[in-house]
Short mmCIF file of C-alpha atoms in Angstrom, two decimals:
data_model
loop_
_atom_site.label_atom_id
_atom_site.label_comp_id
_atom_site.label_asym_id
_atom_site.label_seq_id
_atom_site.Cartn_x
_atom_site.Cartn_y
_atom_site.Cartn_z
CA UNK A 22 133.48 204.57 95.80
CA UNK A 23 130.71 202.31 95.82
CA UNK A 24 126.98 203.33 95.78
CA UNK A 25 124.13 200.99 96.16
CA UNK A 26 122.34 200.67 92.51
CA UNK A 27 118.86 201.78 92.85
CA UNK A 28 115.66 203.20 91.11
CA UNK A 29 116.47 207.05 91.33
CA UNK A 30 113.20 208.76 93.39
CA UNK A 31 111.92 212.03 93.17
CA UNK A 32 113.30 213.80 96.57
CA UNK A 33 110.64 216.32 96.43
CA UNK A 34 113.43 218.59 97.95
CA UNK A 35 111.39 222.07 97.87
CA UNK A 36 111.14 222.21 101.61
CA UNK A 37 115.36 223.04 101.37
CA UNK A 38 115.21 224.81 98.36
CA UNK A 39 115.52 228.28 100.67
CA UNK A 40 118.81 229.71 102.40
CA UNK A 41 117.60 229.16 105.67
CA UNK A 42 117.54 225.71 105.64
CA UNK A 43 119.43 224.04 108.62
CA UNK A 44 122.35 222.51 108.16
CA UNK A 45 124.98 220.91 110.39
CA UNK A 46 128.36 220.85 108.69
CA UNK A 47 131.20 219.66 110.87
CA UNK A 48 134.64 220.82 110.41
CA UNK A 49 136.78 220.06 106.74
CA UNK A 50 139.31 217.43 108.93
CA UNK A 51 136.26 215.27 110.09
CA UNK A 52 135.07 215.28 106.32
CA UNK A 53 136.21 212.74 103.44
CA UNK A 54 137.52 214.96 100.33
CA UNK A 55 135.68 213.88 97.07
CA UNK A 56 137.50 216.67 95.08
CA UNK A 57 139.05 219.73 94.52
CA UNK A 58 139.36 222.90 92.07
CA UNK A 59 141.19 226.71 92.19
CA UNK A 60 140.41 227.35 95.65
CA UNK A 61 137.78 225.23 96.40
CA UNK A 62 137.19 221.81 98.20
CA UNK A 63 134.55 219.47 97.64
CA UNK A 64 133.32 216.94 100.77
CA UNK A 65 131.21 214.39 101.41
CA UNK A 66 128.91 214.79 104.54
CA UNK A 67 127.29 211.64 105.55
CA UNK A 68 123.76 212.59 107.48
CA UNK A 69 122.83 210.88 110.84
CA UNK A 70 119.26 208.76 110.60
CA UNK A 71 116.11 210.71 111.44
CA UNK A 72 113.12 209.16 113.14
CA UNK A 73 114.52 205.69 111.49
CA UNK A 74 115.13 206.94 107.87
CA UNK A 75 118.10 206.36 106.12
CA UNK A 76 119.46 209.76 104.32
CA UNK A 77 121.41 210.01 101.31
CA UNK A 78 124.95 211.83 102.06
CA UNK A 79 125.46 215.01 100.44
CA UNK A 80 128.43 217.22 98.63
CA UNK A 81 129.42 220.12 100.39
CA UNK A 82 131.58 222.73 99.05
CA UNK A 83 133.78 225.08 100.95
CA UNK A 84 137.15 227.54 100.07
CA UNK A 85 140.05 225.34 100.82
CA UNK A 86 142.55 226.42 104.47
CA UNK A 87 144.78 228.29 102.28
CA UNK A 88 142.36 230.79 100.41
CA UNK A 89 140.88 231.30 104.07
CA UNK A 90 144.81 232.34 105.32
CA UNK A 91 145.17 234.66 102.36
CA UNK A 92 141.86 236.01 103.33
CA UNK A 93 140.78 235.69 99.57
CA UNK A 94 137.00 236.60 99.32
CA UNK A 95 136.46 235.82 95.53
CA UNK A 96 136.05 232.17 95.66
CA UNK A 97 133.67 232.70 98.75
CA UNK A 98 131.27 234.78 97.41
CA UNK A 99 131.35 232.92 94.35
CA UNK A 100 130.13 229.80 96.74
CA UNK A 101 126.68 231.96 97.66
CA UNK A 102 126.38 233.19 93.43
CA UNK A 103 126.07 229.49 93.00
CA UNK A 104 123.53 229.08 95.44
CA UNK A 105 121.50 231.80 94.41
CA UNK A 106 121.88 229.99 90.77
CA UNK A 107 120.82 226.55 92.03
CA UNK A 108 118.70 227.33 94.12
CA UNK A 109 116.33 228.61 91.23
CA UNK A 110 117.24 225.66 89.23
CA UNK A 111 114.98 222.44 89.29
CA UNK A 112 115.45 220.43 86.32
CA UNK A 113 116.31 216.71 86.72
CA UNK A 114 119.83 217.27 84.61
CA UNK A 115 121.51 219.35 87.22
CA UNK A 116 122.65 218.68 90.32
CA UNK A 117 120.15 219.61 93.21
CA UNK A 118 120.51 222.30 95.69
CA UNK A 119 120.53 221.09 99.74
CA UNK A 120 120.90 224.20 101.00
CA UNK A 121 123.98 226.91 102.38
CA UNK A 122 125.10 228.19 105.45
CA UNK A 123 127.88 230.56 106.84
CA UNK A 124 129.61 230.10 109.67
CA UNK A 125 131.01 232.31 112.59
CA UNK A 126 134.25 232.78 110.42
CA UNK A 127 132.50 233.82 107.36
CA UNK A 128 132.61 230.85 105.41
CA UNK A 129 130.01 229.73 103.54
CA UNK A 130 129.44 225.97 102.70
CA UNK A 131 127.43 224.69 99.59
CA UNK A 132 125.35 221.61 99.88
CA UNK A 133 124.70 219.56 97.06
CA UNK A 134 122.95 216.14 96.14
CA UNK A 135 125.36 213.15 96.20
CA UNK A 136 126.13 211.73 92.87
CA UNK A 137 128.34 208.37 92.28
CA UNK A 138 131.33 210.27 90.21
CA UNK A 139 131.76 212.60 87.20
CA UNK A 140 132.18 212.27 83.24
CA UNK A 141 136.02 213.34 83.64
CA UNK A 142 136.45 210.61 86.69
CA UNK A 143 135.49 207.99 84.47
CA UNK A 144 137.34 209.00 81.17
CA UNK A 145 140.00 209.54 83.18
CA UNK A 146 139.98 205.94 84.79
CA UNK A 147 138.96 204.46 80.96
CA UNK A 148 142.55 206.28 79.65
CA UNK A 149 144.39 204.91 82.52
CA UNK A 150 142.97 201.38 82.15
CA UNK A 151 143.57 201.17 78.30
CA UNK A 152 139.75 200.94 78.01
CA UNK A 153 138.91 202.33 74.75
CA UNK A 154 136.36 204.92 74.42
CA UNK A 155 133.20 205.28 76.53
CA UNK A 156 130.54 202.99 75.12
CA UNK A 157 128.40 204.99 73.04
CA UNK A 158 125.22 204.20 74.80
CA UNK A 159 126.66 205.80 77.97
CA UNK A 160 127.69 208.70 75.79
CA UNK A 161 124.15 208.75 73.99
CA UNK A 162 122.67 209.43 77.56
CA UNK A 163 125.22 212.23 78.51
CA UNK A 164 124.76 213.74 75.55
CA UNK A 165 120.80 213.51 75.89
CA UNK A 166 121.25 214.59 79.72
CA UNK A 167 123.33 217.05 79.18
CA UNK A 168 121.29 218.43 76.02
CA UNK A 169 118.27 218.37 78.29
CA UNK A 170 119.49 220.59 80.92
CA UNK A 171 121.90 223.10 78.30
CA UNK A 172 118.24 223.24 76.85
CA UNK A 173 116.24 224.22 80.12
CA UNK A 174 119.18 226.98 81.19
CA UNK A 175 119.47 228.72 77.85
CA UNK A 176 115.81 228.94 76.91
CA UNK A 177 113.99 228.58 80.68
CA UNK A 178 116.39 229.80 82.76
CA UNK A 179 118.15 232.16 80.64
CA UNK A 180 121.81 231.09 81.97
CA UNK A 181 124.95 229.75 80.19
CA UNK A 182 126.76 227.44 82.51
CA UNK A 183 129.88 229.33 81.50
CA UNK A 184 132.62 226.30 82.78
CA UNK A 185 131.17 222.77 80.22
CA UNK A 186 133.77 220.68 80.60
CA UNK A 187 133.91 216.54 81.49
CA UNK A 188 134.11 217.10 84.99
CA UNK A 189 131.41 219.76 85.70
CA UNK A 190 128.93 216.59 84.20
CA UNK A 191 127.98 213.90 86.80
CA UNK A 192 127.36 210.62 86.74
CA UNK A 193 124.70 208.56 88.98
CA UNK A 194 124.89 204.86 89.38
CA UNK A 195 125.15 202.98 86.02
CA UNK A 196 124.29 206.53 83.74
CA UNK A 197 121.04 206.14 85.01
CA UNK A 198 121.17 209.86 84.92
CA UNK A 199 123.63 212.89 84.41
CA UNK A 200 123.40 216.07 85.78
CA UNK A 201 125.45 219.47 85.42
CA UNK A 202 127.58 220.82 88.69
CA UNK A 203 129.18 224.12 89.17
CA UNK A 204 127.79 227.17 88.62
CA UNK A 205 129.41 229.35 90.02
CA UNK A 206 130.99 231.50 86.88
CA UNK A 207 127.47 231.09 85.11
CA UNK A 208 126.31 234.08 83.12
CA UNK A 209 123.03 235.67 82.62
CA UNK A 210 121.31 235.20 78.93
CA UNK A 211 119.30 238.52 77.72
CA UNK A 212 116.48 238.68 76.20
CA UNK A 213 118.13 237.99 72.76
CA UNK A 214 119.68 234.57 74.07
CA UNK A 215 123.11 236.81 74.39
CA UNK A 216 125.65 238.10 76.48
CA UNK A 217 126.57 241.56 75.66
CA UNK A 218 129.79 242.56 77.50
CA UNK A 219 129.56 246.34 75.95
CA UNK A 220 126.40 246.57 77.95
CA UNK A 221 127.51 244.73 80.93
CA UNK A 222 130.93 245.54 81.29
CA UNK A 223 130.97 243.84 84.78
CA UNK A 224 130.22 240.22 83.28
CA UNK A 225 133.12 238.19 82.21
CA UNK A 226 132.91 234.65 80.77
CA UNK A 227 135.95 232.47 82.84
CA UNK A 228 135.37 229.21 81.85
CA UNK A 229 138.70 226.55 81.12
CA UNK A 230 140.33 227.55 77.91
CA UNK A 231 141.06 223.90 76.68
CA UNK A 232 137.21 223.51 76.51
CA UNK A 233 136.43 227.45 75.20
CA UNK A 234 134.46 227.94 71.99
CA UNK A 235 136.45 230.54 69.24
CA UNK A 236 134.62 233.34 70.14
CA UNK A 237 134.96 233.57 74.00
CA UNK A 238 139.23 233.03 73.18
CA UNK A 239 138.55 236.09 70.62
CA UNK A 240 136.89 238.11 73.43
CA UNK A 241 134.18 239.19 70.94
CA UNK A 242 131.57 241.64 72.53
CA UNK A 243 129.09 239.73 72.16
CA UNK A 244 128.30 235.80 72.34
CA UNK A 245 125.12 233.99 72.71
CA UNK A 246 124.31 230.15 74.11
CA UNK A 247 125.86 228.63 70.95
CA UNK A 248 129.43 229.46 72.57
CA UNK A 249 128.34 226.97 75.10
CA UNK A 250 127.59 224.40 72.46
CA UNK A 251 131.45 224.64 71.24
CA UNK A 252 132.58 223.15 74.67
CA UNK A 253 130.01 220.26 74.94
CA UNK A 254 131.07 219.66 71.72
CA UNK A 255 134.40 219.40 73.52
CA UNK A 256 132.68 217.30 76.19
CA UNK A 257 131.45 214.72 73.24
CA UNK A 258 135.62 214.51 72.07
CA UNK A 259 136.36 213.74 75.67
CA UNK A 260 134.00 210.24 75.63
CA UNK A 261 136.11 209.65 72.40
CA UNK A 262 139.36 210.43 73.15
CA UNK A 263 139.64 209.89 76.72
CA UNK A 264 141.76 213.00 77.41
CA UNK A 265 140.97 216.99 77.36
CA UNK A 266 140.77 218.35 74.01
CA UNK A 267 143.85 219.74 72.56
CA UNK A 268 146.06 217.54 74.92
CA UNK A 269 146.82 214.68 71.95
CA UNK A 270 148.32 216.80 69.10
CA UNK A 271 149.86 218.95 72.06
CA UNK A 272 151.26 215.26 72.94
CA UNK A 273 152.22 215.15 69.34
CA UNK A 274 154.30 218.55 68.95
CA UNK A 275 155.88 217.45 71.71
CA UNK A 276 157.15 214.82 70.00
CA UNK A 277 156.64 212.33 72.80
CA UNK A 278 155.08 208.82 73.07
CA UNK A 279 152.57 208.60 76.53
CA UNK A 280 152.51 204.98 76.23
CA UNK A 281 156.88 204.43 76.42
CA UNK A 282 156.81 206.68 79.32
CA UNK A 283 155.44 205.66 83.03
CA UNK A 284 158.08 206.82 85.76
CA UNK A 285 157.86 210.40 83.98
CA UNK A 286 154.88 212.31 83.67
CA UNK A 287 154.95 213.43 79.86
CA UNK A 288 153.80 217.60 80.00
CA UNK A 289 150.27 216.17 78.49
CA UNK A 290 149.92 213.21 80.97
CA UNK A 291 150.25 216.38 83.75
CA UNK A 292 147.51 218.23 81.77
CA UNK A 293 145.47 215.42 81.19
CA UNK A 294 145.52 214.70 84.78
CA UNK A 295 145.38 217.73 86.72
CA UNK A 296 143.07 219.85 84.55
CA UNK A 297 145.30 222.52 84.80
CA UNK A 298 143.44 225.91 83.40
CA UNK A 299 145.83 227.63 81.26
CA UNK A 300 143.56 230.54 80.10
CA UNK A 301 144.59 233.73 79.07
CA UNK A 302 145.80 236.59 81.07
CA UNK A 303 142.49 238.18 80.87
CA UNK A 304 140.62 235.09 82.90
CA UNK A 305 143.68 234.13 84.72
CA UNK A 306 141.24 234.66 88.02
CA UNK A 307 138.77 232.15 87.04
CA UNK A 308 137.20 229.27 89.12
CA UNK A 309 138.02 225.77 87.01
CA UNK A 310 136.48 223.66 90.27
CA UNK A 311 135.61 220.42 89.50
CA UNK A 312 133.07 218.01 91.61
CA UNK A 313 134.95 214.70 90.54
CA UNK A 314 135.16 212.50 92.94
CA UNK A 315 138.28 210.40 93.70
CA UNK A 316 138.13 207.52 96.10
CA UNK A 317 140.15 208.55 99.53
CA UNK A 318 139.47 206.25 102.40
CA UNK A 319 141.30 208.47 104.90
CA UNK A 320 140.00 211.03 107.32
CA UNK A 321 142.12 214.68 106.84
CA UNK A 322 143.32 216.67 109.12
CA UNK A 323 143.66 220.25 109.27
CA UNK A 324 147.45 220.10 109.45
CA UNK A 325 147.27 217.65 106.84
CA UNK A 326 144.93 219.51 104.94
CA UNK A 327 147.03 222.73 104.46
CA UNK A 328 150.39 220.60 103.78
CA UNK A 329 148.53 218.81 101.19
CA UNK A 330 147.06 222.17 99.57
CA UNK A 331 150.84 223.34 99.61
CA UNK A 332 152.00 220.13 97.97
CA UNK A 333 148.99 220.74 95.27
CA UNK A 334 150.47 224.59 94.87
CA UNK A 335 153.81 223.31 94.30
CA UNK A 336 153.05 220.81 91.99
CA UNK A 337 150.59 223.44 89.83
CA UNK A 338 153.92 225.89 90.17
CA UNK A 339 156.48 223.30 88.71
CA UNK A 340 153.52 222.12 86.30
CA UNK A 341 152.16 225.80 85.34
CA UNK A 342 155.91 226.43 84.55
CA UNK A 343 156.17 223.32 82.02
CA UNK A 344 157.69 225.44 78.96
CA UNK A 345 156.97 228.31 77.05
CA UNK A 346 156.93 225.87 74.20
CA UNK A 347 154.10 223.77 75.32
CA UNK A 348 152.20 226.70 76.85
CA UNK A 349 152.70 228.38 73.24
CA UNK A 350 151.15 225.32 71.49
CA UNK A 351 148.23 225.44 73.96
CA UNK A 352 147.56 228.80 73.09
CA UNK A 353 147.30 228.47 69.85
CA UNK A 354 144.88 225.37 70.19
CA UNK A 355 142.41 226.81 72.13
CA UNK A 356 138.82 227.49 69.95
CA UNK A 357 139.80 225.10 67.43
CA UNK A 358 138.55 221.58 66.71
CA UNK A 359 140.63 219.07 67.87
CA UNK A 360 141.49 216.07 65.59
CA UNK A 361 140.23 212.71 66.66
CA UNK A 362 142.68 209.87 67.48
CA UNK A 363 143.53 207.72 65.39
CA UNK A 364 144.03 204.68 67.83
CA UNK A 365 141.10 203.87 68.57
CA UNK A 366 138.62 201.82 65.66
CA UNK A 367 135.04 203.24 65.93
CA UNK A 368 132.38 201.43 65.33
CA UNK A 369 129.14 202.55 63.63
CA UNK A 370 127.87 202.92 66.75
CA UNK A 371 129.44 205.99 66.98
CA UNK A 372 128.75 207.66 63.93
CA UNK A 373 126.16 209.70 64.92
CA UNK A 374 128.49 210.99 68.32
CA UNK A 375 131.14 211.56 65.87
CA UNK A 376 128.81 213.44 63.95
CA UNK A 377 127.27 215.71 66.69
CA UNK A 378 130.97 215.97 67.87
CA UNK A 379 131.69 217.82 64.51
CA UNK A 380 127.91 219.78 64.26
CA UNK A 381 129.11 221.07 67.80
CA UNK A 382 133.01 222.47 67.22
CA UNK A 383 132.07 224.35 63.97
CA UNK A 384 133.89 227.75 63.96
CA UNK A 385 131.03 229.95 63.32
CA UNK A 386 128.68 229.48 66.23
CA UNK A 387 125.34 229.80 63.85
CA UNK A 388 126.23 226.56 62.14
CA UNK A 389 126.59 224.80 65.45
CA UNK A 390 123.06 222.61 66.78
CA UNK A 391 120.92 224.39 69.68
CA UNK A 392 120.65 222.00 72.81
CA UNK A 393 117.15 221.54 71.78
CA UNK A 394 117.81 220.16 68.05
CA UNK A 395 120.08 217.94 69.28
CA UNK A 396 118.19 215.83 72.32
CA UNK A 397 115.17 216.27 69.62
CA UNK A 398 116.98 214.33 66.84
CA UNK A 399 118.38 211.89 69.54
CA UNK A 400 115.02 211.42 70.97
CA UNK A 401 113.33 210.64 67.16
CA UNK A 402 116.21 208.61 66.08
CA UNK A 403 116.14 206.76 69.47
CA UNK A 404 115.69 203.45 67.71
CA UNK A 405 119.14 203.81 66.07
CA UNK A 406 121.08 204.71 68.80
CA UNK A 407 123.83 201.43 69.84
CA UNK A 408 123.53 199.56 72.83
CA UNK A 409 127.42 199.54 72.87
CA UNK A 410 129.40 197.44 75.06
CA UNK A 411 132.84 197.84 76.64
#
C-alpha cells in the first residue's frame, strides 16, 4: 500500500495513552484486513477529519469470527495483556498505543499506530522478486532500531518481547524508523534481568520455534534477556537470507530445488510463506500473530470473512500435516544457527551484519552481545557502516 513519505512528528499521544480513551471501531466486514496470526486479525481503521485535521489511520486488532464461535477466551484476553504492556511503553522503537475498547459482545479491539509494512513483508516480497538481500543500510537501521528498543524493554522496562521474529518488526516509510509490534506473550524480567519459571510457574515463554534461542527449546528453568538476543540474531539471518531461519537446509534435506518448482508449493516455500509455528507440544497454544501488512483492495464481509478463516484452517491442516519427515528435521533445527546461503555474494558491506548475525546465535547465551553493546558499537562505528544499494 502506498503511504505518503514524510518527516515522522512527534504525536504527543499521552492524552490516549489510558483505557478509557474513546474509540469508534466499526464492524470487521466494513474494515480492510492488513494481516493475520493464530486467532487474531489485524485492520486498518481510517479516522474521519476533526475540526479540519487530517488523521493518520490506525491498526486495530481483534480475535478473528471463528475464535469468537468457539467462544475461545485466550486470544482475547491476551488482546487487553498487550494493552496493559503498551500502554506503559513509550519509546520511539515500538509501535504506539491508540487506545482499547470492548464491545457489547465482549470483544476487545487493540488500537495501534499505522506503520507502512513489516520486516517479514518486505523480505518476503525481496525472495519473491529475486532481489538479493536487504541492503545493508536498511538492515543497519533495523538492527539499530530494533537494538534501541530490545535495550529500553530489558533494562527500563524490564520485559522480554517473548515472539522476535521478522514480522513482529515494522517498517515506516523508506526505514525512516522501525518499531517492535506484538506483545502480547511478553514476559516480565526480575530483578536479576531473568525469568525464573521455578518461581513463577504460571509464566511460560511461547514465542515461534523457528526463531527460539537453545535454551527456551531446552525448557531450562531459568533464562534471562540474552534468549531474546538468539532470535534477533535470527531476525539479522532473515535480511540475509530472505526466508525464516532453518527453512533453507530444511529445503536442502528435502532434497528439492525452490527455484525448478512454481505450480507446486515446495514444503519450505509453504513455511516460508505462511509462518507456520511448529513449536513443541509444550507451546502448541501460543499466539505467533503477525502485524504484516499485505495489500487487499477489497472490502470483507462477514460471510466472507469466516469462509476465508475456514479456507486459512484448511490450508494450515493440509500444511501442519506436511510429513513427519520434514516436521522431524524442523525439530531438530530449532536453537541452532542456521548456515548462511551460499547464493547470494556479500559484499563488505555486510561484514559487520554478518558478524553481529554470528555474535547473536552463539549457543551459550553469555557469549551473545546485550542490546546495548550492540546499537553502542553501531553508533561509534557509524562512519563505517555502507550506504548499500539494491
Amino acid at each position: 500500500m502506498d503511504t505518503p513519505r514524510r518527516k515522522l512528528r512527534n504525536l504527543h499521544m499521552e492524552n490516549v495513552q489510558n483505557s478509557s480513551t474513546p474509540i469508534n471501531v466499526p464492524p470487521s466486514p466494513m474494515l480492510k484486513t492488513l494481516g493475520h496470526g493464530t486467532g487474531i486479525r489485524v485492520y486498518r481503521l481510517d479516522r474521519s477529519p476533526r475540526l479540519g485535521e487530517i488523521r493518520s489511520p490506525w491498526a486495530v486488532k481483534r480475535i478473528t469470527q471463528n475464535m469468537r464461535v468457539k467462544k475461545d477466551t485466550l486470544f482475547n484476553e491476551r488482546i487487553v495483556h498487550e494493552a496493559d504492556i503498551l500502554r506503559k511503553l513509550k519509546h520511539p522503537n515500538i509501535v504506539g498505543f491508540r487506545g482499547v475498547v470492548t464491545n457489547d459482545e465482549g470483544i476487545n479491539t487493540l488500537a495501534l499506530e499505522m506503520c507502512t509494512t513489516s520486516l517479514g513483508s518486505i523480505l518476503e516480497e525481496r525472495h519473491d522478486e529475486d532481489l538479493g538481500p536487504l541492503p545493508a543500510k536498511n538492515t543497519y537501521k533495523m538492527i539499530m532500531d530494533v537494538a534501541l528498543a530490545l535495550d529500553f524493554l530489558h533494562n527500563e522496562a524490564r520485559l522480554m518481547h517473548g515472539d522476535l521474529k521478522s514480522f513482529n518488526v515494522l517498517v515506516k516509510g523508506e526505514f525512516e524508523i522501525c518499531k517492535l509490534c506484538d506483545f502480547g506473550v511478553s514476559l516480565p524480567l526480575d530483578e536479576h534481568g531473568e525469568v525464573n519459571f521455578l518461581k513463577n510457574p504460571g509464566l511460560r515463554y511461547v514465542g515461534t520455534s523457528l526463531w527460539c534461542a537453545p535454551e527456551v527449546i531446552d525448557e531450562v528453568d531459568v533464562i534471562d534477556s540474552k534468549a531474546e538476543i538468539f532470535s534477533f540474531g535470527l531476525v539479522i539471518y532473515e535480511t540475509l537470507a530472505l526466508v525464516p531461519p532453518h527453512t533453507l537446509e530444511l529445503d536442502a534435506a528435502l532434497g528439492e530445488d525452490m527455484d525448478n518448482s512454481h505450480d507446486l508449493p515446495t514444503d519450505t516455500e509453504k513455511l516460508q510463506r505462511k509462518q507456520l509455528d511448529f513449536s513443541s507440544d509444550e507451546r502448541k497454544n501460543g499466539l505467533p500473530t503477525a502485524m504484516e501488512e499485505h495489500t487487499d483492495n477489497d472490502m470483507s464481509h462477514d460471510d466472507d470473512d469466516e469462509e476465508e478463516e475456514e479456507e486459512e484452517e484448511d490450508d494450515d491442516t493440509k500444511e501442519n500435516d506436511i510429513s513427519d519427515f520434514t516436521l522431524n528435521n524442523l525439530h531438530s533445527a530449532y536453537g541452532t544457527r542456521p548456515p548462511l546461503p551460499v547464493a547470494f555474494q556479500l559484499s563488505d558491506d555486510y561484514n559487520c551484519i554478518v558478524e553481529l548475525f554470528y555474535l547473536c546465535t552463539n549457543a551459550l547465551s553469555e557469549d551473545r552481545p546485550a542490546a546495548k553493546t550492540i546499537w553502542q558499537c553501531l553508533e561509534n562505528n557509524a562512519a563505517n557502516v555502507a550506504t548499500g544499494s539494491d
